[in-house]
Coordinates of N, CA and C in Angstrom, one line a residue:
M719 N 0.8 -1.1 0.0 CA 0.2 0.1 0.0 C 1.0 1.4 0.0
V720 N 1.9 1.3 0.9 CA 2.6 2.5 1.0 C 3.5 2.7 -0.2
M721 N 4.1 1.5 -0.6 CA 5.1 1.6 -1.7 C 4.3 2.0 -3.0
V722 N 3.0 1.7 -3.1 CA 2.3 2.0 -4.4 C 2.0 3.3 -4.3
T723 N 1.7 3.8 -3.1 CA 1.3 5.2 -3.1 C 2.3 6.0 -3.4
A724 N 3.7 5.8 -2.8 CA 4.8 6.3 -3.3 C 5.3 6.4 -4.4
L725 N 5.1 5.4 -5.1 CA 5.5 5.2 -6.6 C 4.5 6.1 -7.4
L726 N 3.3 6.0 -7.1 CA 2.2 7.2 -7.7 C 2.7 8.3 -7.6
F727 N 2.9 8.8 -6.4 CA 3.5 10.2 -6.1 C 4.6 10.7 -7.2
V728 N 5.7 9.8 -7.3 CA 6.6 10.0 -8.1 C 6.1 10.0 -9.4
V729 N 5.5 9.1 -9.9 CA 4.6 9.3 -11.3 C 4.1 10.4 -11.5
G730 N 3.3 11.0 -10.5 CA 2.5 12.2 -10.6 C 3.2 13.3 -10.6
L731 N 4.7 13.3 -10.0 CA 5.5 14.5 -10.1 C 5.7 14.7 -11.5
A732 N 6.3 13.7 -12.2 CA 6.6 13.7 -13.8 C 5.4 14.2 -14.5
F733 N 4.0 13.6 -14.5 CA 3.1 14.1 -15.1 C 2.7 15.6 -14.9
G734 N 3.0 16.0 -13.6 CA 2.8 17.4 -13.2 C 3.7 18.2 -14.1
S735 N 5.0 17.9 -14.3 CA 5.8 18.6 -15.1 C 5.4 18.5 -16.4
F736 N 5.0 17.4 -16.9 CA 4.4 17.5 -18.4 C 3.3 18.3 -18.5
A737 N 2.4 18.4 -17.3 CA 1.1 19.4 -17.8 C 1.5 20.7 -17.8
G738 N 2.6 21.0 -16.7 CA 2.9 22.5 -16.8 C 3.7 22.8 -18.2
A739 N 4.3 21.9 -18.8 CA 4.9 22.2 -20.1 C 3.7 22.3 -21.1
V740 N 2.8 21.4 -21.3 CA 1.8 21.6 -22.1 C 1.0 22.8 -22.0
V741 N 0.7 23.3 -21.0 CA 0.0 24.6 -20.7 C 1.0 25.6 -21.4
W742 N 2.0 25.7 -21.1 CA 2.9 27.0 -21.8 C 2.8 26.7 -23.1
R743 N 3.1 25.4 -23.6 CA 3.2 25.2 -25.4 C 2.0 25.7 -25.8
L744 N 0.9 25.2 -25.4 CA -0.4 25.4 -25.9 C -0.7 26.9 -26.0
H745 N -0.4 27.6 -25.0 CA -0.6 29.2 -25.2 C 0.5 30.0 -26.1
E746 N 1.8 29.1 -26.3 CA 2.7 29.9 -27.2 C 2.3 29.3 -28.7
G747 N 1.6 28.3 -28.8 CA 1.2 27.8 -30.2 C 2.3 26.8 -30.4
R748 N 3.1 26.2 -29.5 CA 3.9 25.2 -29.8 C 3.5 24.0 -29.9
N749 N 4.1 22.8 -30.5 CA 3.9 21.6 -30.7 C 4.3 20.8 -29.0
F750 N 3.4 20.4 -28.5 CA 3.5 19.9 -27.1 C 3.7 18.2 -27.2
V751 N 3.8 17.7 -28.3 CA 4.0 16.3 -28.4 C 5.5 16.1 -28.8
T752 N 6.0 16.8 -29.8 CA 7.3 16.3 -30.5 C 8.5 17.5 -29.9
E753 N 8.0 18.6 -29.6 CA 9.1 19.6 -29.2 C 9.9 19.2 -27.9
R754 N 11.1 19.7 -27.9 CA 11.7 19.5 -26.6 C 11.6 20.5 -25.7
S755 N 11.7 20.2 -24.2 CA 11.6 21.2 -23.3 C 12.6 22.5 -23.4
E756 N 12.2 23.7 -23.2 CA 13.4 24.8 -23.2 C 12.9 25.7 -22.2
C757 N 13.8 26.7 -22.0 CA 13.6 27.8 -21.1 C 12.6 28.7 -21.7
E758 N 11.4 29.4 -20.9 CA 10.4 30.0 -21.6 C 11.1 31.3 -22.0
N759 N 12.4 31.8 -21.4 CA 13.0 33.0 -21.6 C 14.2 33.2 -22.6
C760 N 15.1 32.3 -22.4 CA 16.1 32.2 -23.3 C 15.9 31.2 -24.4
H761 N 15.1 30.3 -24.3 CA 14.6 29.2 -25.2 C 16.0 28.2 -25.4
H762 N 16.8 28.0 -24.4 CA 17.8 27.0 -24.5 C 17.2 25.7 -24.2
H763 N 17.5 24.6 -24.7 CA 17.0 23.4 -24.7 C 17.4 22.7 -23.2
L764 N 16.4 22.2 -22.5 CA 16.7 21.9 -21.2 C 17.4 20.3 -21.2
S765 N 18.4 20.1 -20.2 CA 19.0 18.7 -20.2 C 18.1 17.9 -19.3
V766 N 18.5 16.6 -19.1 CA 17.9 15.7 -18.2 C 17.9 16.3 -16.8
G767 N 19.0 16.7 -16.4 CA 19.1 17.3 -15.2 C 18.5 18.7 -14.6
D768 N 17.9 19.4 -15.8 CA 17.1 20.5 -15.6 C 15.5 20.0 -15.3
L769 N 15.3 18.8 -15.7 CA 13.9 18.3 -15.8 C 13.6 17.4 -14.6
V770 N 14.2 17.4 -13.7 CA 13.8 16.4 -12.7 C 12.7 17.2 -11.7
P771 N 11.4 16.7 -11.5 CA 10.5 17.4 -10.9 C 11.1 17.7 -9.4
V772 N 10.5 19.2 -9.3 CA 10.7 19.7 -7.9 C 12.2 20.0 -7.6
I773 N 13.0 18.8 -7.7 CA 14.4 18.8 -7.3 C 15.2 19.7 -8.0
S774 N 14.9 19.7 -9.4 CA 15.7 20.7 -10.2 C 15.4 22.1 -10.0
W775 N 14.2 22.4 -9.8 CA 13.7 23.9 -9.3 C 14.5 24.2 -8.1
V776 N 14.4 23.4 -7.2 CA 15.1 23.6 -5.9 C 16.7 23.8 -6.0
A777 N 17.3 22.9 -6.7 CA 18.7 22.8 -6.8 C 19.1 24.1 -7.7
L778 N 18.2 24.6 -8.7 CA 18.7 25.7 -9.3 C 18.1 27.0 -8.6
R779 N 17.5 26.9 -7.4 CA 17.1 28.1 -6.7 C 15.9 28.9 -7.6
G780 N 15.3 28.1 -8.3 CA 14.2 28.8 -9.0 C 14.5 29.6 -10.1
K781 N 15.7 29.2 -10.7 CA 16.2 30.2 -11.9 C 16.7 29.3 -12.9
C782 N 16.7 29.7 -14.3 CA 17.1 29.0 -15.5 C 18.8 28.9 -15.3
R783 N 19.3 27.8 -15.4 CA 20.7 27.3 -15.4 C 21.5 28.2 -16.4
Y784 N 20.8 28.6 -17.5 CA 21.7 29.1 -18.6 C 21.5 30.7 -18.7
C785 N 20.2 31.2 -18.4 CA 20.1 32.8 -18.4 C 19.7 33.3 -17.1
H786 N 19.7 32.5 -16.2 CA 19.4 32.9 -14.7 C 18.2 33.6 -14.4
H787 N 17.1 33.5 -15.6 CA 16.0 34.0 -15.3 C 14.9 33.2 -14.4
K788 N 14.3 34.0 -13.7 CA 13.4 33.5 -12.7 C 12.4 32.6 -13.1
I789 N 12.4 31.2 -12.5 CA 11.4 30.2 -13.0 C 10.1 30.4 -11.7
S790 N 8.9 30.6 -12.4 CA 7.8 30.6 -11.6 C 8.0 29.3 -10.5
V791 N 7.4 29.6 -9.3 CA 7.1 28.7 -8.1 C 5.8 27.8 -8.4
E792 N 5.2 28.2 -9.4 CA 3.8 27.7 -10.0 C 4.4 26.3 -10.6
L793 N 5.5 26.0 -11.2 CA 5.9 24.7 -11.8 C 6.0 23.7 -10.6
P794 N 7.0 23.9 -9.7 CA 7.0 22.8 -8.7 C 5.7 22.6 -8.0
L795 N 4.9 23.7 -7.8 CA 3.6 23.4 -7.0 C 2.6 22.6 -7.8
V796 N 2.7 22.7 -9.1 CA 2.0 21.9 -10.0 C 2.2 20.5 -10.0
E797 N 3.6 20.5 -9.9 CA 4.2 19.0 -9.9 C 3.8 18.2 -8.5
L798 N 3.9 19.0 -7.5 CA 3.6 18.3 -6.2 C 2.1 18.1 -6.1
L799 N 1.3 18.9 -6.6 CA -0.2 18.9 -6.7 C -0.4 17.5 -7.6
T800 N 0.0 17.4 -8.4 CA -0.2 16.4 -9.4 C 0.2 14.9 -8.7
G801 N 1.2 15.0 -8.0 CA 1.9 13.7 -7.3 C 0.7 13.3 -6.3
C802 N 0.3 14.4 -5.4 CA -0.5 14.2 -4.3 C -1.9 13.7 -5.0
L803 N -2.4 14.3 -6.0 CA -3.6 13.5 -6.6 C -3.6 12.2 -7.2
F804 N -2.4 11.8 -7.7 CA -2.2 10.4 -8.1 C -2.2 9.6 -6.7
A805 N -1.4 10.0 -5.8 CA -1.4 9.3 -4.6 C -2.8 9.0 -3.9
L806 N -3.5 10.2 -3.7 CA -4.8 10.3 -3.1 C -5.8 9.3 -3.7
S807 N -5.5 9.4 -5.3 CA -6.7 8.6 -6.1 C -6.4 7.0 -5.7
W808 N -5.1 6.5 -5.4 CA -5.2 5.4 -5.0 C -5.5 5.0 -3.7
I809 N -5.3 6.1 -2.6 CA -5.7 5.8 -1.2 C -7.3 5.8 -1.0
Y810 N -7.8 6.8 -2.0 CA -9.3 6.9 -1.5 C -10.3 6.5 -3.1
W811 N -9.6 5.5 -3.7 CA -10.1 4.8 -4.9 C -11.6 4.5 -4.4
P812 N -12.8 4.8 -4.9 CA -14.2 4.5 -4.8 C -14.4 3.2 -4.9
G813 N -13.7 2.3 -5.6 CA -14.0 0.7 -6.0 C -13.0 -0.2 -5.2
T814 N -13.1 -1.3 -6.1 CA -12.0 -2.3 -5.5 C -10.9 -2.1 -6.0
R815 N -9.7 -2.6 -5.7 CA -8.4 -2.4 -6.3 C -7.8 -3.6 -6.8
S816 N -8.9 -4.3 -7.3 CA -8.4 -5.6 -8.0 C -9.0 -6.0 -9.2
G817 N -8.4 -6.7 -10.3 CA -8.9 -7.2 -11.5 C -8.6 -6.3 -12.7
G818 N -8.7 -6.7 -13.7 CA -8.5 -5.9 -15.0 C -9.4 -4.7 -15.1
A819 N -10.6 -4.7 -14.7 CA -11.4 -3.6 -14.9 C -10.9 -2.4 -14.1
F820 N -10.5 -2.6 -12.8 CA -9.8 -1.8 -11.9 C -8.7 -1.0 -12.6
I821 N -7.5 -1.8 -13.0 CA -6.6 -1.3 -13.9 C -6.7 -0.4 -14.9
V822 N -7.8 -0.9 -15.8 CA -8.1 0.1 -16.8 C -8.8 1.3 -16.4
D823 N -9.8 1.3 -15.4 CA -10.4 2.4 -14.8 C -9.5 3.4 -14.3
F824 N -8.5 2.9 -13.5 CA -7.5 3.6 -12.9 C -6.6 4.4 -13.9
V825 N -6.0 3.7 -14.8 CA -5.2 4.1 -15.9 C -6.1 5.5 -16.8
F826 N -7.3 5.1 -16.9 CA -8.1 6.3 -17.8 C -8.3 7.5 -16.5
W827 N -8.5 7.1 -15.2 CA -8.7 8.1 -14.2 C -7.5 9.0 -14.3
L828 N -6.2 8.6 -14.1 CA -5.3 9.4 -14.2 C -4.8 10.1 -15.3
V829 N -5.2 9.6 -16.5 CA -5.2 10.5 -17.7 C -6.2 11.7 -17.7
F830 N -7.3 11.4 -17.0 CA -8.4 12.4 -16.9 C -7.9 13.4 -15.9
L831 N -7.2 12.9 -14.9 CA -6.7 14.1 -14.0 C -5.6 14.9 -14.6
V832 N -4.8 14.4 -15.4 CA -3.8 15.2 -15.9 C -4.5 16.2 -16.9
G833 N -5.4 16.0 -17.8 CA -6.1 16.6 -18.7 C -6.8 17.7 -17.9
A834 N -7.6 17.3 -16.8 CA -8.3 18.2 -16.0 C -7.4 19.3 -15.3
L835 N -6.2 19.0 -14.9 CA -5.3 19.7 -14.3 C -4.6 20.9 -15.4
I836 N -4.6 20.5 -16.5 CA -4.0 21.3 -17.6 C -5.0 22.3 -18.1
L837 N -6.2 21.8 -18.0 CA -7.7 22.7 -18.5 C -7.7 23.8 -17.4
T838 N -7.6 23.2 -16.0 CA -7.8 24.0 -14.8 C -6.8 25.3 -14.9
I839 N -5.5 24.8 -15.1 CA -4.4 25.9 -15.0 C -4.5 27.0 -16.2
Y840 N -4.9 26.5 -17.4 CA -5.1 27.2 -18.5 C -6.4 28.2 -18.6
D841 N -7.5 27.8 -18.1 CA -8.5 28.2 -17.7 C -8.4 29.4 -16.7
F842 N -7.7 29.2 -15.6 CA -7.7 30.1 -14.8 C -6.7 31.3 -15.0
K843 N -5.5 31.0 -15.8 CA -4.6 32.1 -16.4 C -5.3 32.8 -17.6
W844 N -5.7 32.2 -18.4 CA -6.4 32.9 -19.6 C -7.8 32.8 -20.0
K845 N -8.6 32.4 -19.1 CA -10.0 32.2 -19.1 C -10.4 31.3 -20.6
L846 N -9.8 30.3 -20.8 CA -10.3 29.9 -22.1 C -9.8 28.1 -21.9
L847 N -10.8 27.3 -22.2 CA -10.6 25.9 -22.3 C -10.2 25.3 -23.6
P848 N -8.8 25.1 -24.2 CA -8.6 24.8 -25.4 C -9.1 23.5 -25.9
D849 N -9.7 23.7 -27.2 CA -10.4 22.3 -27.7 C -9.3 21.3 -27.9
K850 N -7.9 21.7 -27.9 CA -6.9 20.6 -28.2 C -6.8 19.8 -27.0
I851 N -7.5 20.1 -25.8 CA -7.5 19.2 -24.7 C -8.7 18.6 -24.5
V852 N -9.7 19.5 -24.8 CA -11.3 19.1 -24.3 C -11.8 18.0 -25.3
F853 N -11.4 18.1 -26.5 CA -11.9 17.2 -27.5 C -11.3 16.0 -27.3
P854 N -9.9 15.6 -27.0 CA -9.2 14.4 -26.9 C -10.0 13.8 -25.6
L855 N -10.2 14.7 -24.5 CA -10.5 14.0 -23.2 C -12.0 13.5 -23.5
I856 N -12.9 14.2 -24.3 CA -14.4 13.8 -24.6 C -14.1 12.5 -25.4
A857 N -13.3 12.3 -26.3 CA -13.1 11.0 -27.1 C -12.4 9.8 -26.1
L858 N -11.6 10.4 -25.2 CA -11.3 9.2 -24.3 C -12.1 8.7 -23.3
A859 N -13.1 9.7 -22.9 CA -14.3 9.3 -21.9 C -15.1 8.6 -22.6
L860 N -15.4 8.8 -24.0 CA -16.5 7.8 -24.6 C -15.7 6.7 -24.8
I861 N -14.5 6.5 -25.2 CA -13.7 5.2 -25.2 C -14.0 4.5 -23.8
Y862 N -13.8 5.2 -22.7 CA -13.9 4.5 -21.4 C -15.3 4.1 -21.2
R863 N -16.3 4.6 -21.7 CA -17.6 4.0 -21.5 C -18.0 2.9 -22.1
L864 N -17.5 3.0 -23.3 CA -17.6 1.8 -24.2 C -16.9 0.4 -24.1
Q865 N -15.6 0.9 -23.6 CA -14.7 -0.2 -23.1 C -15.3 -1.1 -22.0
A866 N -16.1 -0.1 -21.2 CA -16.6 -0.7 -19.8 C -17.9 -1.6 -20.1
Y867 N -18.5 -1.2 -21.2 CA -19.8 -1.7 -21.5 C -19.6 -3.1 -22.2
F868 N -18.5 -3.0 -23.3 CA -18.3 -4.1 -24.2 C -17.2 -5.3 -23.5
F869 N -16.4 -4.7 -22.7 CA -15.4 -5.6 -22.3 C -15.3 -6.1 -20.8
F870 N -16.0 -5.1 -20.1 CA -15.9 -5.5 -18.4 C -17.4 -5.4 -18.0
H871 N -18.4 -5.7 -19.0 CA -19.8 -5.8 -18.5 C -20.3 -4.6 -17.6
G872 N -19.9 -3.7 -18.2 CA -20.5 -2.3 -17.4 C -21.9 -2.1 -17.3
G873 N -22.4 -2.9 -18.3 CA -23.9 -2.8 -18.4 C -24.6 -1.6 -19.2
F874 N -25.8 -1.7 -19.8 CA -26.2 -0.6 -20.5 C -26.5 0.6 -19.8
G875 N -26.9 0.2 -18.3 CA -27.1 1.4 -17.4 C -26.1 2.3 -17.3
S876 N -24.7 1.9 -17.4 CA -23.7 2.9 -17.3 C -23.7 3.8 -18.6
L877 N -24.1 3.3 -19.7 CA -24.0 4.0 -20.9 C -25.3 5.1 -20.9
E878 N -26.5 4.5 -20.4 CA -27.6 5.5 -20.2 C -27.3 6.5 -19.2
S879 N -26.6 6.2 -18.0 CA -26.2 7.2 -17.2 C -25.3 8.1 -17.7
A880 N -24.3 7.6 -18.5 CA -23.3 8.8 -19.0 C -24.2 9.7 -19.8
S881 N -25.1 9.1 -20.8 CA -25.8 9.9 -21.7 C -26.5 11.1 -20.8
F882 N -27.4 10.5 -19.8 CA -28.1 11.4 -19.0 C -27.1 12.7 -18.4
G883 N -25.8 12.1 -18.1 CA -25.1 13.0 -17.5 C -24.4 14.1 -18.4
V884 N -24.3 13.8 -19.6 CA -24.0 14.9 -20.5 C -25.3 15.7 -20.7
V885 N -26.5 15.3 -20.7 CA -27.7 16.2 -21.0 C -27.8 17.1 -19.8
I886 N -27.3 16.5 -18.6 CA -27.6 17.4 -17.3 C -26.3 18.5 -17.4
M887 N -25.2 18.3 -17.5 CA -24.0 19.0 -17.5 C -23.9 19.9 -18.7
S888 N -23.9 19.2 -19.9 CA -23.7 20.2 -21.2 C -24.9 20.9 -21.4
G889 N -26.0 20.1 -21.3 CA -27.3 20.7 -21.6 C -27.5 22.0 -20.7
F890 N -27.2 22.0 -19.5 CA -27.6 23.0 -18.6 C -26.8 24.3 -19.0
F891 N -25.5 24.1 -19.3 CA -24.5 25.1 -19.7 C -25.1 25.4 -21.1
G892 N -25.3 24.8 -22.0 CA -25.8 25.1 -23.2 C -27.0 25.9 -23.1
L893 N -27.9 25.7 -22.1 CA -28.9 26.5 -22.1 C -28.6 27.9 -21.7
L894 N -27.8 28.0 -20.7 CA -27.3 29.3 -20.1 C -26.7 29.9 -21.2
Y895 N -25.9 29.3 -22.0 CA -25.0 30.0 -23.2 C -26.0 30.6 -24.3
L896 N -27.1 29.9 -24.5 CA -28.3 30.5 -25.4 C -29.0 31.5 -24.9
L897 N -29.4 31.4 -23.9 CA -30.4 32.5 -23.3 C -29.4 33.6 -22.8
S898 N -28.3 33.7 -22.6 CA -27.5 34.8 -22.5 C -26.5 35.3 -23.7
R899 N -26.8 34.7 -24.7 CA -25.9 34.7 -25.8 C -24.4 34.8 -25.3
G900 N -23.9 33.8 -24.5 CA -22.7 33.7 -24.3 C -22.0 34.7 -23.2
K901 N -23.0 35.6 -22.7 CA -22.4 36.4 -21.6 C -22.4 35.7 -20.3
W902 N -23.2 34.7 -19.9 CA -23.2 34.1 -18.5 C -22.2 33.0 -18.5
I903 N -22.1 32.3 -19.6 CA -21.1 31.0 -19.6 C -20.4 30.9 -21.1
G904 N -19.3 30.5 -21.0 CA -18.7 30.2 -22.4 C -18.8 28.9 -22.9
L905 N -18.6 29.0 -24.3 CA -18.9 27.6 -25.2 C -18.1 26.6 -24.6
G906 N -16.9 27.1 -24.1 CA -15.8 26.2 -23.7 C -16.5 25.3 -22.4
D907 N -17.3 25.9 -21.5 CA -17.8 25.1 -20.5 C -18.9 24.0 -21.0
V908 N -19.5 24.4 -22.0 CA -20.6 23.6 -22.6 C -19.9 22.3 -23.1
K909 N -18.6 22.3 -23.9 CA -18.0 21.3 -24.4 C -17.4 20.5 -23.1
L910 N -17.1 21.2 -22.3 CA -16.3 20.6 -20.9 C -17.3 19.6 -20.2
G911 N -18.7 20.2 -20.4 CA -19.8 19.4 -20.0 C -20.0 18.0 -20.3
V912 N -19.7 18.0 -21.8 CA -19.8 16.7 -22.2 C -18.9 15.4 -21.9
F913 N -17.6 16.1 -21.6 CA -16.5 15.3 -20.8 C -17.1 14.9 -19.5
L914 N -17.3 15.6 -18.7 CA -17.7 15.6 -17.3 C -18.8 14.6 -17.3
G915 N -20.1 15.0 -17.9 CA -21.1 14.0 -18.1 C -20.7 12.6 -18.3
L916 N -20.0 12.4 -19.4 CA -19.5 11.0 -19.7 C -18.8 10.3 -18.9
V917 N -18.0 10.8 -18.0 CA -17.3 10.1 -16.9 C -18.0 10.0 -15.7
L918 N -18.9 10.8 -15.3 CA -19.4 11.1 -14.0 C -20.9 10.2 -13.9
G919 N -21.6 10.4 -15.2 CA -23.0 10.0 -15.3 C -23.7 10.9 -14.6
A920 N -25.2 10.4 -14.4 CA -26.2 11.5 -14.4 C -26.0 11.9 -12.8
G921 N -26.1 10.9 -11.8 CA -26.1 11.2 -10.3 C -25.1 11.9 -10.1
Y922 N -23.6 11.5 -10.2 CA -22.5 12.3 -9.7 C -22.3 13.6 -10.6
G923 N -22.9 13.5 -12.0 CA -22.9 14.6 -12.7 C -23.6 15.9 -12.1
F924 N -24.8 15.8 -11.6 CA -25.6 16.7 -10.9 C -25.0 17.1 -9.4
V925 N -24.4 16.0 -8.7 CA -23.7 16.7 -7.7 C -22.6 17.5 -7.9
A926 N -21.9 17.1 -9.1 CA -20.6 18.0 -9.4 C -21.1 19.5 -9.8
L927 N -22.3 19.3 -10.6 CA -22.8 20.7 -11.1 C -23.0 21.4 -9.9
V928 N -23.7 21.0 -8.8 CA -24.2 22.0 -7.7 C -22.9 22.3 -7.1
M929 N -22.2 21.3 -6.7 CA -20.9 21.5 -5.9 C -19.9 22.6 -6.5
S930 N -20.1 22.6 -7.8 CA -19.1 23.6 -8.7 C -19.5 25.2 -8.3
Y931 N -20.8 25.4 -8.1 CA -21.2 26.8 -7.7 C -20.9 27.0 -6.3
Y932 N -21.0 26.2 -5.4 CA -20.7 26.1 -3.9 C -19.1 26.6 -4.0
I933 N -18.4 26.0 -4.7 CA -16.8 26.0 -4.7 C -16.6 27.6 -5.4
G934 N -17.4 27.5 -6.3 CA -17.1 29.0 -7.0 C -17.6 30.2 -6.0
A935 N -18.6 30.0 -5.6 CA -19.1 31.1 -4.4 C -18.0 31.4 -3.3
L936 N -17.4 30.2 -2.8 CA -16.4 30.3 -1.8 C -15.2 31.0 -2.2
A937 N -14.9 30.9 -3.4 CA -13.7 31.1 -4.0 C -13.7 32.8 -4.5
V938 N -15.0 33.1 -4.9 CA -15.1 34.5 -5.6 C -15.9 35.5 -4.6
T939 N -16.7 35.0 -3.5 CA -17.3 36.1 -2.5 C -16.1 36.8 -1.9
P940 N -15.0 36.3 -1.5 CA -14.0 37.0 -0.7 C -13.4 38.2 -1.6
L941 N -13.3 37.8 -2.6 CA -12.7 38.7 -3.9 C -13.5 39.8 -4.1
L942 N -14.9 39.5 -3.9 CA -15.9 40.6 -4.3 C -16.0 41.5 -3.0
I943 N -15.8 41.1 -1.7 CA -16.0 41.7 -0.4 C -14.7 42.7 -0.5
S944 N -13.6 42.1 -1.1 CA -12.3 43.0 -0.8 C -12.1 43.9 -2.1
R945 N -13.1 43.9 -2.8 CA -13.1 44.8 -4.1 C -12.1 44.3 -5.3
R946 N -11.5 43.1 -5.0 CA -10.6 42.8 -5.9 C -11.2 42.3 -7.2
L947 N -12.4 41.9 -7.2 CA -13.2 41.6 -8.3 C -14.7 42.5 -8.3
K948 N -15.2 42.8 -9.4 CA -16.2 43.6 -9.4 C -17.4 42.7 -10.0
T949 N -18.7 43.1 -9.7 CA -19.9 42.2 -10.0 C -19.9 42.0 -11.6
R950 N -19.3 42.7 -12.4 CA -19.3 42.6 -13.8 C -17.9 42.0 -14.4
S951 N -17.1 41.5 -13.3 CA -15.8 41.0 -13.8 C -15.9 39.5 -14.4
V952 N -15.2 39.2 -15.4 CA -15.3 38.0 -16.1 C -14.4 36.8 -15.1
V953 N -15.2 35.9 -14.6 CA -14.6 34.8 -14.0 C -14.4 33.3 -14.6
A954 N -13.5 32.8 -14.8 CA -13.4 31.4 -15.3 C -14.0 30.5 -14.5
F955 N -15.1 29.7 -15.0 CA -16.0 28.9 -14.3 C -15.4 27.1 -14.4
G956 N -14.4 27.2 -15.1 CA -14.0 25.8 -15.6 C -13.2 25.1 -14.3
P957 N -12.4 26.1 -13.7 CA -11.6 25.5 -12.7 C -12.5 24.9 -11.5
Y958 N -13.4 25.8 -11.3 CA -14.3 25.3 -10.2 C -15.2 23.9 -10.4
L959 N -15.5 23.8 -11.9 CA -16.0 22.6 -12.3 C -15.0 21.4 -12.5
L960 N -13.9 21.8 -12.6 CA -12.9 20.5 -12.5 C -12.7 20.3 -11.1
I961 N -12.6 21.0 -10.3 CA -12.2 20.8 -8.8 C -13.5 19.8 -8.3
S962 N -14.6 20.2 -8.5 CA -15.7 19.4 -8.3 C -16.1 18.1 -8.8
F963 N -15.3 18.1 -10.0 CA -15.4 16.7 -10.8 C -14.4 15.9 -10.1
V964 N -13.2 16.2 -9.6 CA -12.2 15.7 -9.1 C -12.8 15.1 -7.6
I965 N -13.3 15.9 -6.8 CA -14.0 15.7 -5.5 C -15.3 14.7 -5.7
T966 N -15.9 14.9 -6.5 CA -17.2 13.9 -6.8 C -16.8 12.6 -7.4
F967 N -15.8 12.3 -8.1 CA -15.3 11.1 -8.6 C -14.8 10.3 -7.5
L968 N -13.9 11.0 -6.5 CA -13.4 10.3 -5.5 C -14.3 10.3 -4.2
F969 N -15.1 11.0 -3.8 CA -15.9 11.1 -2.9 C -17.4 11.1 -3.0
G970 N -17.8 11.1 -4.2 CA -19.3 11.2 -4.5 C -20.2 10.2 -3.6
H971 N -19.5 9.0 -3.4 CA -20.5 7.9 -2.6 C -20.7 8.4 -1.3
H972 N -19.8 9.1 -0.7 CA -19.9 9.8 0.6 C -20.6 10.8 0.7
I973 N -20.6 11.7 -0.4 CA -21.3 13.0 -0.6 C -23.0 12.6 -0.7
T974 N -23.1 11.7 -1.5 CA -24.7 11.2 -1.8 C -25.2 10.7 -0.6
N975 N -24.3 9.8 0.2 CA -25.0 9.0 1.4 C -25.3 10.2 2.4

C-alpha cells in the first residue's frame, strides 16, 4: 500500500511537469508532443538534469541554469499537486483495487486527472478551455464508457447514465449559453460538460454541477468583498467545475450518502 502510494506520487510529479509544459506550449502555439523542453525566456533546450520534478527547481534556486531568469514557483507546485492527486486517487479509490477492470479504470482516471489539471491551469490564467485538450478528453471518456460496456460488463445502465450525465451538465450550460448569448457562460464550459457528464454519469454529474457553484461562491465571494473583483468581472468557471469533478469522482458515494 505505502510503496504503491509512493510510486504513484513520483509518477504524478513527472506528469505534473508534463502538464505544466503543455500549458505553456499550448498558449505559445507550440507543439507539445514532439518539441523538446526549453527555457521560456532564453529558449535554451533543457537537459535531463534540468527536468527532475521539484528537485531541479530547488537545486537551481528557482532560476534557469543558462540565463538565470526566474522560474515561477507555479511549476513545482503543479508537480507536487499532481503527485498528491495521483497518490490520493489510490488511497481513496471508490471501488475495489483488483482485477482488469480496476487497472483500466485507474489508468483512464489518471489520464483524466492530468487533462483536468491542464484545463484548470489554462482556464484560470487565460479564461479559455482549449479544444486541443477538451476534444481528446471527450473522445477518451467515450472510449472509457464503451470499453466498460463491451469488455468489462459495465451494463447498458452505465451508458444510459453517461448519456443523461451529458444532458445534465452540457445541456445546462448550453441553455445558459443560448439564453445569455454567451454572456453568462462560455462555449468551452458547454464542451467541458460533455466530458464531465460522460465520466461521472447522471447522479454524480448533478452533484458535481451543484458543488461547482458552491466552490465558485467560496472562491469568488471574498474577492468581491475585498473589491479585488467587481460584479461585472469575468471569472473562469472551468476550474471550479474541474475541482468538483475530482472531488465527486473520488468522494461522490460519501457525498450522496
